[in-house]
Coordinates of C-alpha atoms and ligand atoms in Angstrom, one line a residue:
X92 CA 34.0 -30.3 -96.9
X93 CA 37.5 -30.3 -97.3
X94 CA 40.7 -29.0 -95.0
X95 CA 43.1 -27.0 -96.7
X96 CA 45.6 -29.5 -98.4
X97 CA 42.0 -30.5 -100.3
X98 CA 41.6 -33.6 -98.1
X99 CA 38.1 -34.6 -97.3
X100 CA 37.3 -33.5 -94.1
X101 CA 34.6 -36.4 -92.3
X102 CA 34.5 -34.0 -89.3
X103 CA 33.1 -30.9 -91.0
X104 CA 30.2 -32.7 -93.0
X105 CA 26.9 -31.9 -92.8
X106 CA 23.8 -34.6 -92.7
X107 CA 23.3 -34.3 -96.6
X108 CA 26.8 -34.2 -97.4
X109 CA 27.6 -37.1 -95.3
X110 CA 25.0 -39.2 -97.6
X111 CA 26.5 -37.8 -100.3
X112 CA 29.6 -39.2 -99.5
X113 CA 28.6 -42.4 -99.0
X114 CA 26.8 -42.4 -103.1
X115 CA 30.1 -41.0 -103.9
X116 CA 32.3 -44.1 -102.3
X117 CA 29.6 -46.9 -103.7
X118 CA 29.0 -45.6 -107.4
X119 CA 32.9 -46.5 -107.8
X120 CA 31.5 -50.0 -107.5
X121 CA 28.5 -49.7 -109.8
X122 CA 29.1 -49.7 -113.5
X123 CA 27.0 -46.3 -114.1
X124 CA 28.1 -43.3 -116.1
X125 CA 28.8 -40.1 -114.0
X126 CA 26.3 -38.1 -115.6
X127 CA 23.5 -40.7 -114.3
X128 CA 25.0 -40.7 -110.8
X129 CA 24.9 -37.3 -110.9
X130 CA 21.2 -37.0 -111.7
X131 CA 20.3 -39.8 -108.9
X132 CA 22.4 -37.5 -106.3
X133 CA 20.7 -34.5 -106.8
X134 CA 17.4 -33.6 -104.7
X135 CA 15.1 -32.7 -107.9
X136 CA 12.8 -30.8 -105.8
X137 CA 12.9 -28.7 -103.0
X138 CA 10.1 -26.6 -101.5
X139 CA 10.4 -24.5 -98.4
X140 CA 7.8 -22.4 -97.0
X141 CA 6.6 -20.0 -94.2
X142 CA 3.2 -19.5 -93.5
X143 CA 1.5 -17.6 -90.2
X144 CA -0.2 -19.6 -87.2
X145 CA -2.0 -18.2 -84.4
X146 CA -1.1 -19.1 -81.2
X147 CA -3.2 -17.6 -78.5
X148 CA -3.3 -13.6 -79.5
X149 CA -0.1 -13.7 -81.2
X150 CA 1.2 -14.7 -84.4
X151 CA 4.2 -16.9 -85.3
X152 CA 6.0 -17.9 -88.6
X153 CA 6.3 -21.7 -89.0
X154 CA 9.4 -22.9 -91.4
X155 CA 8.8 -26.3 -93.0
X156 CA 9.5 -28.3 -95.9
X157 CA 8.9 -30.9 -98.4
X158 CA 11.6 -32.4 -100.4
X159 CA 11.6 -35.2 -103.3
X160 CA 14.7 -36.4 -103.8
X161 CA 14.0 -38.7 -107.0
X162 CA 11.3 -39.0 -109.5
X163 CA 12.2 -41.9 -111.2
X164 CA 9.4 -44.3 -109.7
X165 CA 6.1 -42.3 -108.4
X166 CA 4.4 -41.5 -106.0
X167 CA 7.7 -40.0 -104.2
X168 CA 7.4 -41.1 -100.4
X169 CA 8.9 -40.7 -96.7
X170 CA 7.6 -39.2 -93.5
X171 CA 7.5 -36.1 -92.2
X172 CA 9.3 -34.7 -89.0
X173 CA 8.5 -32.2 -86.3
X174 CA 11.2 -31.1 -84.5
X175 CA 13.1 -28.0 -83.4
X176 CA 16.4 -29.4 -85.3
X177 CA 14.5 -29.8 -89.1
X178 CA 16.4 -27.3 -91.6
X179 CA 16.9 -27.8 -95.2
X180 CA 19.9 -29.7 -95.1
X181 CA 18.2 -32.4 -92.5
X182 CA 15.2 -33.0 -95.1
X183 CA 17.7 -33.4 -98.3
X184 CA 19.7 -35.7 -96.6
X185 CA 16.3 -38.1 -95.0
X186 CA 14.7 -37.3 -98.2
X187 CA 17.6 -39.1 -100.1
X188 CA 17.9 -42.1 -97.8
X189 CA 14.4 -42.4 -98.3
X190 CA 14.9 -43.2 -102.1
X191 CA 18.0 -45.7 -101.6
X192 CA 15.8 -47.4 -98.5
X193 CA 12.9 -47.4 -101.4
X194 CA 14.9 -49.1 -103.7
X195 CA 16.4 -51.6 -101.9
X196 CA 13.3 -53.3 -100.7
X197 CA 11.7 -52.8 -103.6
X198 CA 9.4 -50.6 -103.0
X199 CA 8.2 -48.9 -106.0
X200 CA 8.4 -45.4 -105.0
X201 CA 11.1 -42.3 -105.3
X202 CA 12.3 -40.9 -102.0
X203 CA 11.1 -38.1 -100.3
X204 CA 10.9 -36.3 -96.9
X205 CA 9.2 -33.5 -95.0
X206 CA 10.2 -31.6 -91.9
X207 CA 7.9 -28.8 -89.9
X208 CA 10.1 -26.9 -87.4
X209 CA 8.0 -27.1 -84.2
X210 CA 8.4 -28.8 -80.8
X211 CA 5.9 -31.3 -81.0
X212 CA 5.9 -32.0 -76.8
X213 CA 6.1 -28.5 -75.9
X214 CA 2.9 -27.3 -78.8
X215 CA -0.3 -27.7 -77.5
X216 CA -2.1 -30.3 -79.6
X217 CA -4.8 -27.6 -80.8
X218 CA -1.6 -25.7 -82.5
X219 CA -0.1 -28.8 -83.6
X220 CA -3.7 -29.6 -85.3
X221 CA -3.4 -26.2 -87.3
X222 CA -0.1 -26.5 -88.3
X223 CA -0.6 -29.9 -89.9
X224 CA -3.9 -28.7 -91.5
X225 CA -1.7 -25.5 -93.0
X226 CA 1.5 -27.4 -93.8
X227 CA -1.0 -30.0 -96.1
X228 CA -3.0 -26.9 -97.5
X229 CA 0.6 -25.7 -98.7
X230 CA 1.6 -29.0 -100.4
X231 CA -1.9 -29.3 -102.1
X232 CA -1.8 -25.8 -103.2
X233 CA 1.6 -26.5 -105.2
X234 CA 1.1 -30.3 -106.2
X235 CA 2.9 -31.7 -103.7
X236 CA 0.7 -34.6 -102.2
X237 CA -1.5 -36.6 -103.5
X238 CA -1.6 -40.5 -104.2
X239 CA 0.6 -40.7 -107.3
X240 CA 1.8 -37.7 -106.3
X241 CA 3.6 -37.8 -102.7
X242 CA 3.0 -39.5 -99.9
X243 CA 4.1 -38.5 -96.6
X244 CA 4.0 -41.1 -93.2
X245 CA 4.8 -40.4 -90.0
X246 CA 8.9 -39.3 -88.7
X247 CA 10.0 -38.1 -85.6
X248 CA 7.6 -36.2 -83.6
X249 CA 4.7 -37.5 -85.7
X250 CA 2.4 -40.6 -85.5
X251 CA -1.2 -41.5 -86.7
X252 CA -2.8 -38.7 -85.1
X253 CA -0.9 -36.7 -87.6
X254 CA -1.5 -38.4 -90.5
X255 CA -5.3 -38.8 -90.0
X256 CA -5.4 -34.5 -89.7
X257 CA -3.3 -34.8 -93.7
X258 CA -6.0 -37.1 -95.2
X259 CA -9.0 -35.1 -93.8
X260 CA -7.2 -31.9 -94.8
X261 CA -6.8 -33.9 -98.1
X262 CA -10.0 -35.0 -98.6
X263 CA -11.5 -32.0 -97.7
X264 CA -9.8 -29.8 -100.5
X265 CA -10.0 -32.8 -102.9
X266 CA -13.7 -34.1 -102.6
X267 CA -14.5 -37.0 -104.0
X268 CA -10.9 -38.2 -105.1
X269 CA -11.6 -42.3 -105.3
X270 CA -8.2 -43.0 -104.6
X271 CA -7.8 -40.2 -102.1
X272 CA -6.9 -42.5 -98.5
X273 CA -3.8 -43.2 -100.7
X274 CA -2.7 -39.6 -100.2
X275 CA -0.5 -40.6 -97.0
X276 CA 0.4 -43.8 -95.0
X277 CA 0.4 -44.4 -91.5
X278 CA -3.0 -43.5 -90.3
X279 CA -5.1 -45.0 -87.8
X280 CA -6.4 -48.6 -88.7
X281 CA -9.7 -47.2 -88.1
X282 CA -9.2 -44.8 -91.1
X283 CA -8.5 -46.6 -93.8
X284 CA -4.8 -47.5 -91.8
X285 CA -3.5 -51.2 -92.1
X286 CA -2.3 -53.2 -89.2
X287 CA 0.7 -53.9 -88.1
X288 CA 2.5 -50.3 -89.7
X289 CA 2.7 -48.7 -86.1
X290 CA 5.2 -51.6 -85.0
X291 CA 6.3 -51.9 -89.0
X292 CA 9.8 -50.1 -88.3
X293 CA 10.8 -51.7 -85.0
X294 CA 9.6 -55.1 -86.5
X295 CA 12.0 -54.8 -89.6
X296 CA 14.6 -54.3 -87.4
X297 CA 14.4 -57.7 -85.5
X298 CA 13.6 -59.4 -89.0
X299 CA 17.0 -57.9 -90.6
X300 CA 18.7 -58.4 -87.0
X301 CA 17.8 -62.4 -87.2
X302 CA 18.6 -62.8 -90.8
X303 CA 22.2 -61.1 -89.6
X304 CA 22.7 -63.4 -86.8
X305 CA 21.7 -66.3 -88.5
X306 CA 25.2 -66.9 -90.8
X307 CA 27.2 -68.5 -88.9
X308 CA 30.9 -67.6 -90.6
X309 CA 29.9 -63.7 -89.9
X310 CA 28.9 -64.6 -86.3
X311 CA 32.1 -66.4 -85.8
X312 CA 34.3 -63.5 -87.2
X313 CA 32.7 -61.3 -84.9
X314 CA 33.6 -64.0 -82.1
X315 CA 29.5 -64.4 -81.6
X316 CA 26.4 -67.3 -81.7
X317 CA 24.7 -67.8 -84.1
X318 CA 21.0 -66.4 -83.4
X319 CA 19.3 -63.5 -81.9
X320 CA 18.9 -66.0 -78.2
X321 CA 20.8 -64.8 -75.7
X322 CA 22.7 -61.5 -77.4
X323 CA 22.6 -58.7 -75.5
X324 CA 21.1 -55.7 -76.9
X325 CA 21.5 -51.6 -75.8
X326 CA 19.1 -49.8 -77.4
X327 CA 18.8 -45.5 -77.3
X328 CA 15.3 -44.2 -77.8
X329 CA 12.0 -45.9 -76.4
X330 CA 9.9 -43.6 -79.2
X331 CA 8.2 -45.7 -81.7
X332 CA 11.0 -47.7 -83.1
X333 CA 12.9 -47.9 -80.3
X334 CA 9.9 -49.0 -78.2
X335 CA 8.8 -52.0 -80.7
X336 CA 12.1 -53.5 -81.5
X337 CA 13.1 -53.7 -77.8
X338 CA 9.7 -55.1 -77.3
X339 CA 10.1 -57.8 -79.9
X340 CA 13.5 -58.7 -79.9
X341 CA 13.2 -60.2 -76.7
X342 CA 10.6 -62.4 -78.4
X343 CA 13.4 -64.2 -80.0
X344 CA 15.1 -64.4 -76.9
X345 CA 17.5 -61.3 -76.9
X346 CA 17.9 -59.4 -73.7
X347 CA 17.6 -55.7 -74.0
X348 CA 20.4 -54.7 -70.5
X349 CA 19.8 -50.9 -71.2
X350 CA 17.6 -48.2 -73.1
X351 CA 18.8 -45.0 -73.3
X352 CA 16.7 -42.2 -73.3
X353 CA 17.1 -38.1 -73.6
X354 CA 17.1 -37.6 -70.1
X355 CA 18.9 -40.3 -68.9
X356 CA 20.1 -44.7 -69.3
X357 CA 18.0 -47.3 -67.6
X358 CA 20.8 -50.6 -66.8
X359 CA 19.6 -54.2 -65.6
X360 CA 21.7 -56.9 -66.8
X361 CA 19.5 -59.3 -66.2
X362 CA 17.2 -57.8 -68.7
X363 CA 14.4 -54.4 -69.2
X364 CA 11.2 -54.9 -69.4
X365 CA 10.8 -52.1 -72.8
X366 CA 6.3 -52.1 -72.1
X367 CA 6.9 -51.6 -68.0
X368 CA 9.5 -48.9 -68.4
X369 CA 7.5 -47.3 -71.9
X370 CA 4.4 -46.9 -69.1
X371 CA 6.9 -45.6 -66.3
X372 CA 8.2 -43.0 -68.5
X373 CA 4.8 -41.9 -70.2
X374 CA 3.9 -41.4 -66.5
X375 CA 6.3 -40.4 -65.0
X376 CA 7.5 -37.8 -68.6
X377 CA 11.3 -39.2 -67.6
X378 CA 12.8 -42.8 -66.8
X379 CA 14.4 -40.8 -63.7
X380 CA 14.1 -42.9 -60.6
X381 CA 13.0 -46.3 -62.1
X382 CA 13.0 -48.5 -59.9
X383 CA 13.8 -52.1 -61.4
X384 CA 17.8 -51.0 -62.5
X385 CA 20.2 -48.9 -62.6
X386 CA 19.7 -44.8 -63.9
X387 CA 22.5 -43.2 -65.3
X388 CA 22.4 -40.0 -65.5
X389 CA 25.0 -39.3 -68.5
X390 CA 22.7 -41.0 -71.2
X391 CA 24.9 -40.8 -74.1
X392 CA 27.9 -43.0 -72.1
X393 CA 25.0 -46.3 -72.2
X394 CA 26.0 -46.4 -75.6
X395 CA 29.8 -47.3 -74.5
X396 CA 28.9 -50.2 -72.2
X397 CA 29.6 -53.9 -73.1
X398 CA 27.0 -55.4 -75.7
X399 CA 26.6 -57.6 -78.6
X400 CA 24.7 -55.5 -80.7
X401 CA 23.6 -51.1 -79.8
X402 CA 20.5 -50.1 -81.5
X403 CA 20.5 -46.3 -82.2
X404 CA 17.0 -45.9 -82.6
X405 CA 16.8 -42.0 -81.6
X406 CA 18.5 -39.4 -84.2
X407 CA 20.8 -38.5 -86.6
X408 CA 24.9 -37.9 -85.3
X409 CA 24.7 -40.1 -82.0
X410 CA 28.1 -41.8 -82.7
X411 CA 30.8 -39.5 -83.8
X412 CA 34.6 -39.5 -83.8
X413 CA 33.8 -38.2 -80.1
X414 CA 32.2 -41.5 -78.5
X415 CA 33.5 -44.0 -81.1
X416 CA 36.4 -45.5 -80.5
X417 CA 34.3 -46.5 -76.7
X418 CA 31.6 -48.3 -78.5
X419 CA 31.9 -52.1 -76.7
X420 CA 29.2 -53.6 -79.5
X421 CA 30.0 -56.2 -82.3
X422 CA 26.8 -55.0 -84.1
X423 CA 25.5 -51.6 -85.0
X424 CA 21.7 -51.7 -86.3
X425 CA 21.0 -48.1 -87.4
X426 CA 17.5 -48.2 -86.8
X427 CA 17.5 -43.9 -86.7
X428 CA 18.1 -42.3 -90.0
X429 CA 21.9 -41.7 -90.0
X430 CA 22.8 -42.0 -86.3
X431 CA 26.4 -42.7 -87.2
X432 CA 28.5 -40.1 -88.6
X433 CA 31.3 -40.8 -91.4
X434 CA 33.7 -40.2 -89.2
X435 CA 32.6 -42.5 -86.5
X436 CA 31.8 -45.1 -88.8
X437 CA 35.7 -44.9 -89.8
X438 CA 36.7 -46.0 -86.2
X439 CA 33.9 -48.5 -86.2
X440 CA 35.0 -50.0 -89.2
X441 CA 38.5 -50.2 -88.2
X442 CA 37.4 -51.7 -85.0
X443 CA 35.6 -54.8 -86.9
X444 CA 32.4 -53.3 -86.1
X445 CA 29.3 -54.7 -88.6
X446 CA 27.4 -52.1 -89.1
X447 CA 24.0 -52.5 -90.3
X448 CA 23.0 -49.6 -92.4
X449 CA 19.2 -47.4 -91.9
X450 CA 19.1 -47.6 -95.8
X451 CA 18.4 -51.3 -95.1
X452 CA 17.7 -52.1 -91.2
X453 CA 15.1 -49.0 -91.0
X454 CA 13.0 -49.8 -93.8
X455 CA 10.0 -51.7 -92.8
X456 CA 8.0 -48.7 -92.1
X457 CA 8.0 -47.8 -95.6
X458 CA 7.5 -51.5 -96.6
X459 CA 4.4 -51.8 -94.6
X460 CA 3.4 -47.8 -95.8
X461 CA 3.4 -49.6 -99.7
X462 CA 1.2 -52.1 -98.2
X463 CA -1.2 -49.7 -96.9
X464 CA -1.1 -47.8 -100.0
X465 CA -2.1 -51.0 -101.9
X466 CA -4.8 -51.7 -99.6
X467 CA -6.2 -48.0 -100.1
X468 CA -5.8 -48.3 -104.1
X469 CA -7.7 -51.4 -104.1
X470 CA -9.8 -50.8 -101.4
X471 CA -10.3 -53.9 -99.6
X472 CA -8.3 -55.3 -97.0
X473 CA -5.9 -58.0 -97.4
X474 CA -7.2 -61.7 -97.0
X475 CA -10.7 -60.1 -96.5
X476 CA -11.6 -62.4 -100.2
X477 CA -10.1 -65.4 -99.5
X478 CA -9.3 -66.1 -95.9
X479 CA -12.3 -68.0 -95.3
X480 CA -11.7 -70.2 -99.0
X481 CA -8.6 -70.8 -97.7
X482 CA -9.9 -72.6 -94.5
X483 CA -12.6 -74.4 -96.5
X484 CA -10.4 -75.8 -98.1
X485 CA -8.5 -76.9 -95.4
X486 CA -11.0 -78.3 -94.2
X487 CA -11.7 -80.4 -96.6
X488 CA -8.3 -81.5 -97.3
X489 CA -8.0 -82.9 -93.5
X490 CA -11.4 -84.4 -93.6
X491 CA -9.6 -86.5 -96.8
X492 CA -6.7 -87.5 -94.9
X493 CA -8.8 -88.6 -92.5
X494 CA -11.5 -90.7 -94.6
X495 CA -8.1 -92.2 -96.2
X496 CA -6.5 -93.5 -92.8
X497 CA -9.7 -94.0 -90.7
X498 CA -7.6 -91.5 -87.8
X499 CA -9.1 -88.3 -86.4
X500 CA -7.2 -85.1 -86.2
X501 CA -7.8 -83.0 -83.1
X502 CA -9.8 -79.7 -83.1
X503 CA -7.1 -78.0 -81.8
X504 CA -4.5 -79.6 -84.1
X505 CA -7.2 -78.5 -87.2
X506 CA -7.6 -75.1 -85.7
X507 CA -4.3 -74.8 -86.2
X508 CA -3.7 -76.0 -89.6
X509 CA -6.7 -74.3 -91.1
X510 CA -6.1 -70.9 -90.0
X511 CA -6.3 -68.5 -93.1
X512 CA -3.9 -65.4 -93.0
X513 CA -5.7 -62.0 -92.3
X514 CA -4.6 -58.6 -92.6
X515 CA -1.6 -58.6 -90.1
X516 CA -0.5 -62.1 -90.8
X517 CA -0.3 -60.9 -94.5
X518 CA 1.6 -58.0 -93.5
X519 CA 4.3 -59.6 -91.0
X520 CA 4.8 -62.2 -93.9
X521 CA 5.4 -59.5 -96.7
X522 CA 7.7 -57.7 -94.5
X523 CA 10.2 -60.8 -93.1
X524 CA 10.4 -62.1 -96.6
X525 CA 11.2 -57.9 -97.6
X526 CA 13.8 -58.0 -94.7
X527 CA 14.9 -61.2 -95.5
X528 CA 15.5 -61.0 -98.9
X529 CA 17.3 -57.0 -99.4
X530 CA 19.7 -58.6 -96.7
X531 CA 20.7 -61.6 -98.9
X532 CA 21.2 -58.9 -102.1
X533 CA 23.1 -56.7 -99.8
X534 CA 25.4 -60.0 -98.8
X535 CA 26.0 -61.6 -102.0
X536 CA 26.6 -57.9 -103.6
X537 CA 29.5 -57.8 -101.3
X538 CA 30.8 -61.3 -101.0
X539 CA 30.8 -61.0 -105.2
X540 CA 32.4 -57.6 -105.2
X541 CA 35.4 -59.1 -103.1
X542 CA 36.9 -55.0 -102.5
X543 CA 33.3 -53.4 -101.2
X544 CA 34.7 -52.9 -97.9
X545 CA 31.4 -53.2 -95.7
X546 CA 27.6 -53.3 -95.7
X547 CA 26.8 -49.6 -96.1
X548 CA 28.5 -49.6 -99.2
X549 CA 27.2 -52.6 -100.8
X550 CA 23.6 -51.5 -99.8
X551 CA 24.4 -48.0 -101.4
X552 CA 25.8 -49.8 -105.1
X553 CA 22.7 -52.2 -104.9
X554 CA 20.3 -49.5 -104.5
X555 CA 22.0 -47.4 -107.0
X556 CA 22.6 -50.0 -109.8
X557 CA 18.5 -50.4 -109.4
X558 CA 17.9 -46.9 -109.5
X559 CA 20.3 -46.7 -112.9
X560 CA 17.7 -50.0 -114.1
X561 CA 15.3 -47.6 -114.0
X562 CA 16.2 -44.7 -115.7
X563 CA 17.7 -47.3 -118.5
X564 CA 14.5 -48.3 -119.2
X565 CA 12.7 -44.9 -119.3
X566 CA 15.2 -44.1 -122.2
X567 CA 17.0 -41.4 -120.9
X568 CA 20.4 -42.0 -120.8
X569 CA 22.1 -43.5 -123.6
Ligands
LIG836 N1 9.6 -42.1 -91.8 C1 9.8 -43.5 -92.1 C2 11.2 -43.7 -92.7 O1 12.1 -42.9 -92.4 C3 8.7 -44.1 -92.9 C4 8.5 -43.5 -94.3 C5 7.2 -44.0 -95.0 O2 6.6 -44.9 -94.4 O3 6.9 -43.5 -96.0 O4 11.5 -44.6 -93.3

C-alpha cells in the first residue's frame, strides 16, 4: 500500500484496501476509540470453499465465498455475485460496504457479501442451477444462511431466478422452518418476493439523485438547476440498475444522451430510449449497430463526454487516475459498488466534482430486501389489512363533506382520493422517505463538521458513529 518513502500509495490499492481507506480518513471525524474502529474494520468472518460440479462428463472445481463483515445487528446481509472477476479481496471489500450502506439507511442488519467464480452468460443455466443449489448446501452446512442468520439477494450476474433456487435449496434441507422465505431477499413476487425490489436499486438512485438536485446553493456551486428536469445524464451499464434508473430518471424529466455498455457506447443527444435499446441489445446480445444514435466503439471514452451528472452503474474501478482528469460531469452517482477508485476520486475532487457515494446512492436494493424480509417474517403482504379500511373511510369522509356543502365530488376526483396504498405504493413510499432522509444526515453531518471535505466521507463518519451506537449499547466497549 505504500511507496518506499512510506507514502500511501492510491495507485497500488486493492478493492478492500481502498474501503479501508476511506474508514480510515472518516473515523478521524467520529469521536470513537481506535480499538472500536478497529473491530468495525475487520471482516469477522470469512468462509471460502471449493466444491466439485459436473459439467457434461467432466468435473470442475468451483471457488466461491461468503463473507460477514459485521455482527453487530443480525441477520448479516448483501447479495451474491457470479462473475469471473470474484476473489477474496472483491467479497471483503462489497461485504464491508454492505454494512456502512446497512447502517446508513437504517437498515437493521450487519454487512455481508457472497461471490461464486463462474461466468454466468457463458454457463448453461442447468450448471448454473447446480452450482447455486451446492454453493447454499455449503452455507447451510456451516451456518451460514438462514433468516437471523444471513441473507444473501441478488449482485451481479444474479437475479430472482437465483434466489428462488437458494430458498427451495433452503427449504428443502430445513423443512418446516416457519420463518424460512426470510432465508434470502429478492425472489420472484410469485414466491413469497415483494414488489417493486427488481427496480428497488435503480429507483433509489433517482430518489437520492432528486433529493441532490433539489438544494439550490449546491446546484448553484456546481453552476447547475435546480431539479432533475432537463440534466443530462450518461449512464454505463444497462444490467438491472443501470436499466431502471435510466428508465426512471427520465420520468422526472432527465435525458439519458448515452449508455455505455461492455461492448460498446450508444450517443443521441436528443435523448435514449433505456426500454427500446434494453430489447435491442437482449436481441441483438450487443448494442452494435443501433440504429436510433450514434455507436462508439471505445465504450469506456462515453464516460468523458459532456454531462451533468455520469452514472457508473456497471463495476468496481471504472474511473481511475487513467480516465479522470477527462470526466466532463458535475455529478458522479455511484450507483456500482466502488466504480471510482481513490485515486480518481482525488482528481475528481479537486475538479469540484460531487460525488455521490454507493454507500448511500446504491442502497435501495437492500432497503426494499428489509422490506421483503418483514413481509416474509410476518407473512402477509403490506396494506393487504387495511387497504380497503382505508378507502371506507374515505369514503365516508367525502360523503360528509358533501352532506355539509350540498356539492358533489366527481367519481373520478373520489377515485382518486380514496385510493388505499398497496404493496408497491407502500414500498416506493418507504424507500423515497429512506433516500430522502440518509441524504439529509449525510448533508447536515458535513455542513456541521465544517472540515469533512466531501460526501463519501461524511457518509463513512455517519455510518460509523451508528455502528459505534451500537456496540455502546451491547456493553462491549467501555
Ligand atoms: N447486492 C445489493 C447491494 O449491493 C443488494 C443487497 C441486498 O439486497 O441484500 O446492495
Amino acid at each position: 500500500m505504500a511507496d518506499k518513502n512510506g507514502k500511501l500509495d492510491l495507485n497500488k490499492l486493492s478493492f478492500s484496501d481502498s474501503v479501508s481507506f476511506y474508514f480510515d480518513r472518516a473515523s478521524q471525524f467520529t469521536d470513537t476509540p481506535q480499538g472500536l474502529l478497529d473491530q468495525i474494520k475487520v471482516c469477522n468472518s470469512i468462509y471460502k470453499m471449493h466444491f466439485p460440479v459436473k459439467y457434461g462428463n467432466q468435473v470442475k472445481v468451483i471457488e466461491a465465498y461468503r463473507v460477514q463483515h459485521s455482527h453487530h445487528r443480525m441477520p448479516t446481509k448483501g447479495g451474491i455475485r457470479y462473475s469471473l472477476m470474484v476473489d477474496q479481496d472483491e467479497v471483503m471489500a462489497l461485504a464491508s460496504l454492505m454494512t456502512y450502506k446497512c447502517a446508513i439507511v437504517n437498515v437493521p442488519f450487519g454487512g455481508a457479501k457472497g461471490g461464486i467464480k463462474i461466468s454466468p452468460r457463458q454457463t448453461p443455466p442447468e450448471i448454473l442451477e447446480n452450482v447455486t443449489r451446492r454453493y447454499t448446501a455449503e452455507l447451510v452446512k456451516k451456518n451460514f444462511i438462514g433468516p437471523g442468520i444471513d441473507v444473501p439477494a441478488p449482485d451481479y450476474g444474479t437475479g430472482e431466478r437465483e434466489m428462488a433456487w437458494i430458498m427451495d435449496t433452503y427449504l428443502t434441507l430445513r423443512p418446516g422452518e416457519i420463518d424460512g422465505y426470510g432465508c434470502v431477499t429478492g425472489k420472484p413476487v410469485s414466491l413469497n418476493g415483494i414488489k417493486g425490489r427488481t427496480e428497488a436499486t435503480g429507483r433509489g438512485v433517482v430518489y437520492a439523485l432528486n433529493e441532490v438536485c433539489s438544494y439550490a446553493d449546491d446546484m448553484k456551486g456546481l453552476g447547475l438547476s435546480t431539479g432533475l428536469e432537463g440534466k443530462r445524464v450518461i449512464i454505463q451499464g444497462l444490467g438491472n440498475v443501470g436499466y431502471h434508473t435510466a428508465r426512471i430518471i427520465r420520468e422526472y424529466g432527465a435525458k439519458v444522451i448515452a449508455v455505455a455498455e461492455s461492448d460498446g457506447a450508444v450517443y443521441d443527444e436528443n435523448g435514449i430510449d433505456p426500454v427500446d435499446l434494453h430489447r435491442y441489445r437482449t436481441e441483438k446480445k450487443s448494442v452494435k449497430g443501433y440504429p436510433k444514435g450514434k455507436v462508439i466503439a471505445d465504450s469506456l471514452s462515453a464516460l468523458e463526454l459532456d454531462c451533468d451528472i455520469l452514472i457508473p452503474a456497471a463495476l468496481e474501478k471504472q474511473i481511475t487516475d487513467k480516465n479522470a482528469a477527462r470526466i466532463k460531469a458535475k455529478i458522479i452517482a455511484e450507483a456500482a459498488n466502488g466504480p471510482v477508485t481513490p485515486a480518481a476520486e482525488k482528481i475528481l475532487l479537486k475538479k469540484g466534482v460531487m460525488i455521490i457515494p454507493d454507500i448511500y446512492i446504491n442502497a435501495g436494493g437492500v432497503t426494499v430486501s428489509y422490506f421483503e424480509w418483514l413481509k416474509n417474517l410476518s407473512h402477509v403482504s403490506f396494506g393487504r389489512m387495511q387497504k380497503r379500511w382505508e378507502e371506507k373511510h374515505q369514503r365516508n369522509f367525502i360523503k360528509l363533506v358533501e352532506d355539509l356543502t350540498g356539492k358533489t365530488v366527481s367519481k373520478s376526483k373520489i377515485d382518486m382520493l380514496i385510493h388505499g396504498a398497496d404493496e408497491i405504493d407502500l414500498v416506493n413510499s418507504g424507500l423515497e422517505d429512506t433516500m430522502i432522509e440518509a441524504y439529509q444526515d449525510i448533508r447536515e453531518f458535513k455542513k456541521r463538521r465544517k472540515n469533512v471535505p466531501d460526501l463519501r466521507t461524511a457518509a463513512f463518519a455517519v455510518s460509523i458513529n451508528k455502528i459505534r451506537d451500537s456496540y455502546y449499547a451491547m456493553g462491549i466497549f467501555p
